[in-house]
C-alpha positions as a Python dict, from the first residue, in 0.01 Angstrom:
ca = {
    (1, 'M'): (0, 0, 0),
    (2, 'Q'): (-167, 8, 341),
    (3, 'I'): (-46, 223, 623),
    (4, 'T'): (-165, 132, 978),
    (5, 'I'): (-136, 365, 1257),
    (6, 'I'): (-144, 203, 1611),
    (7, 'G'): (-197, 475, 1881),
    (8, 'T'): (-116, 356, 2242),
    (9, 'D'): (-111, 557, 2570),
    (10, 'L'): (-403, 781, 2485),
    (11, 'P'): (-432, 1083, 2725),
    (12, 'G'): (-802, 1019, 2857),
    (13, 'R'): (-1145, 1185, 2741),
    (14, 'D'): (-1105, 1497, 2968),
    (15, 'C'): (-755, 1652, 3011),
    (16, 'P'): (-775, 1950, 3281),
    (17, 'A'): (-633, 2303, 3209),
    (18, 'S'): (-280, 2359, 3290),
    (19, 'R'): (-50, 2656, 3221),
    (20, 'N'): (-37, 2617, 2866),
    (21, 'F'): (-333, 2412, 2801),
    (22, 'P'): (-698, 2537, 2821),
    (23, 'G'): (-844, 2205, 2928),
    (24, 'Y'): (-1108, 2006, 2719),
    (25, 'T'): (-1373, 1746, 2778),
    (26, 'N'): (-1489, 1445, 2536),
    (27, 'I'): (-1163, 1448, 2368),
    (28, 'H'): (-1147, 1239, 2039),
    (29, 'V'): (-878, 1167, 1780),
    (30, 'G'): (-894, 1097, 1415),
    (31, 'V'): (-705, 1091, 1096),
    (32, 'Q'): (-756, 1410, 876),
    (33, 'R'): (-837, 1389, 524),
    (34, 'R'): (-614, 1586, 288),
    (35, 'G'): (-786, 1949, 224),
    (36, 'H'): (-1074, 1845, 475),
    (37, 'P'): (-1000, 1924, 847),
    (38, 'D'): (-1353, 1852, 968),
    (39, 'E'): (-1350, 1520, 794),
    (40, 'L'): (-1196, 1265, 990),
    (41, 'L'): (-1130, 890, 954),
    (42, 'G'): (-1175, 678, 1257),
    (43, 'L'): (-1268, 907, 1514),
    (44, 'Q'): (-1199, 727, 1847),
    (45, 'P'): (-1237, 841, 2210),
    (46, 'A'): (-929, 948, 2393),
    (47, 'D'): (-990, 727, 2675),
    (48, 'A'): (-942, 412, 2459),
    (49, 'A'): (-674, 127, 2570),
    (50, 'S'): (-541, 186, 2190),
    (51, 'T'): (-647, 270, 1870),
    (52, 'T'): (-573, 170, 1513),
    (53, 'W'): (-633, 349, 1166),
    (54, 'T'): (-572, 181, 820),
    (55, 'L'): (-495, 417, 538),
    (56, 'D'): (-472, 325, 170),
    (57, 'C'): (-229, 489, -49),
    (58, 'K'): (-65, 464, -365),
    (59, 'V'): (343, 415, -426),
    (60, 'T'): (398, 588, -750),
    (61, 'G'): (770, 501, -709),
    (62, 'T'): (1061, 376, -497),
    (63, 'D'): (1077, 661, -248),
    (64, 'I'): (867, 775, 46),
    (65, 'A'): (816, 1112, -140),
    (66, 'D'): (604, 878, -378),
    (67, 'L'): (325, 795, -157),
    (68, 'L'): (-28, 943, -234),
    (69, 'G'): (-387, 902, -56),
    (70, 'P'): (-648, 1065, 44),
    (71, 'H'): (-518, 1112, 393),
    (72, 'I'): (-152, 1201, 307),
    (73, 'Q'): (-66, 1561, 349),
    (74, 'G'): (241, 1780, 217),
    (75, 'P'): (441, 1806, -100),
    (76, 'P'): (706, 1534, -206),
    (77, 'G'): (981, 1511, 71),
    (78, 'G'): (760, 1630, 317),
    (79, 'R'): (461, 1384, 331),
    (80, 'F'): (275, 1359, 648),
    (81, 'I'): (-48, 1243, 823),
    (82, 'Y'): (-231, 1461, 1048),
    (83, 'L'): (-415, 1307, 1385),
    (84, 'N'): (-660, 1565, 1486),
    (85, 'W'): (-756, 1608, 1818),
    (86, 'G'): (-1068, 1767, 1931),
    (87, 'S'): (-1397, 1767, 2141),
    (88, 'V'): (-1713, 1632, 2030),
    (89, 'E'): (-2001, 1828, 2130),
    (90, 'A'): (-2344, 1731, 2221),
    (91, 'D'): (-2465, 1802, 1873),
    (92, 'G'): (-2206, 1564, 1744),
    (93, 'S'): (-1997, 1820, 1594),
    (94, 'F'): (-1606, 1817, 1621),
    (95, 'D'): (-1425, 2117, 1761),
    (96, 'G'): (-1046, 2062, 1677),
    (97, 'F'): (-780, 2212, 1909),
    (98, 'R'): (-460, 2059, 1804),
    (99, 'R'): (-311, 1812, 1582),
    (100, 'A'): (-7, 1561, 1548),
    (101, 'K'): (198, 1539, 1241),
    (102, 'V'): (342, 1186, 1162),
    (103, 'M'): (625, 1269, 913),
    (104, 'L'): (684, 983, 652),
    (105, 'C'): (1011, 1133, 583),
    (106, 'D'): (1114, 987, 906),
    (107, 'I'): (1040, 611, 812),
    (108, 'P'): (1389, 440, 816),
    (109, 'P'): (1492, 364, 459),
    (110, 'A'): (1534, -16, 492),
    (111, 'V'): (1173, -39, 639),
    (112, 'F'): (1024, 159, 318),
    (113, 'A'): (1241, -82, 110),
    (114, 'E'): (1078, -379, 264),
    (115, 'A'): (713, -226, 287),
    (116, 'L'): (746, -212, -103),
    (117, 'N'): (773, -578, -104),
    (118, 'T'): (510, -636, 189),
    (119, 'H'): (273, -335, 66),
    (120, 'R'): (203, -251, 455),
    (121, 'L'): (351, 5, 673),
    (122, 'T'): (293, 5, 1038),
    (123, 'A'): (364, 301, 1280),
    (124, 'T'): (323, 249, 1643),
    (125, 'L'): (325, 570, 1874),
    (126, 'G'): (204, 663, 2220),
    (127, 'L'): (-48, 954, 2174),
    (128, 'T'): (26, 1141, 2517),
    (129, 'D'): (292, 1409, 2559),
    (130, 'A'): (537, 1462, 2868),
    (131, 'A'): (286, 1692, 3021),
    (132, 'G'): (-2, 1444, 3032),
    (133, 'Q'): (-193, 1606, 2725),
    (134, 'P'): (-286, 1470, 2342),
    (135, 'L'): (37, 1471, 2146),
    (136, 'C'): (72, 1737, 1904),
    (137, 'A'): (309, 1933, 1658),
    (138, 'R'): (578, 1711, 1456),
    (139, 'V'): (603, 1360, 1604),
    (140, 'K'): (966, 1330, 1663),
    (141, 'P'): (1148, 1019, 1524),
    (142, 'E'): (1222, 870, 1858),
    (143, 'R'): (852, 867, 1966),
    (144, 'I'): (750, 631, 1675),
    (145, 'S'): (828, 284, 1556),
    (146, 'W'): (792, 194, 1178),
    (147, 'S'): (788, -150, 1073),
    (148, 'A'): (712, -345, 754),
    (149, 'G'): (421, -536, 818),
}
């Protein structure tokens, strides 16, 4: 199965400091490989109009808990995908400062059942929080749209 994540409404490459945010420049976002926080798939600048990542995963049963893959984190019943935010330094290194957690347990059961037939899941979400900063923490179900295709 493939999971495609479509990120829209990115916050911009530079986010100024605010009360609860120290501010960063040259911001990028990518998908974290399980167990390797510095190994990111599809690192994209945060001023892009949108971004898309496609992840391969294996379905070992008929439940969301049965999804496994190099970019899927967490235990059965708590699987998720990390979107890591950070500044890309002049030497090309990535200095991560926050992550968004896309919870697979929030996929509607009917969508997942259909995805078992299509072998594709698509998540669409805005990547800017209410304060205009990079989206972080657990992505609430109402902020993400899932489809089987």
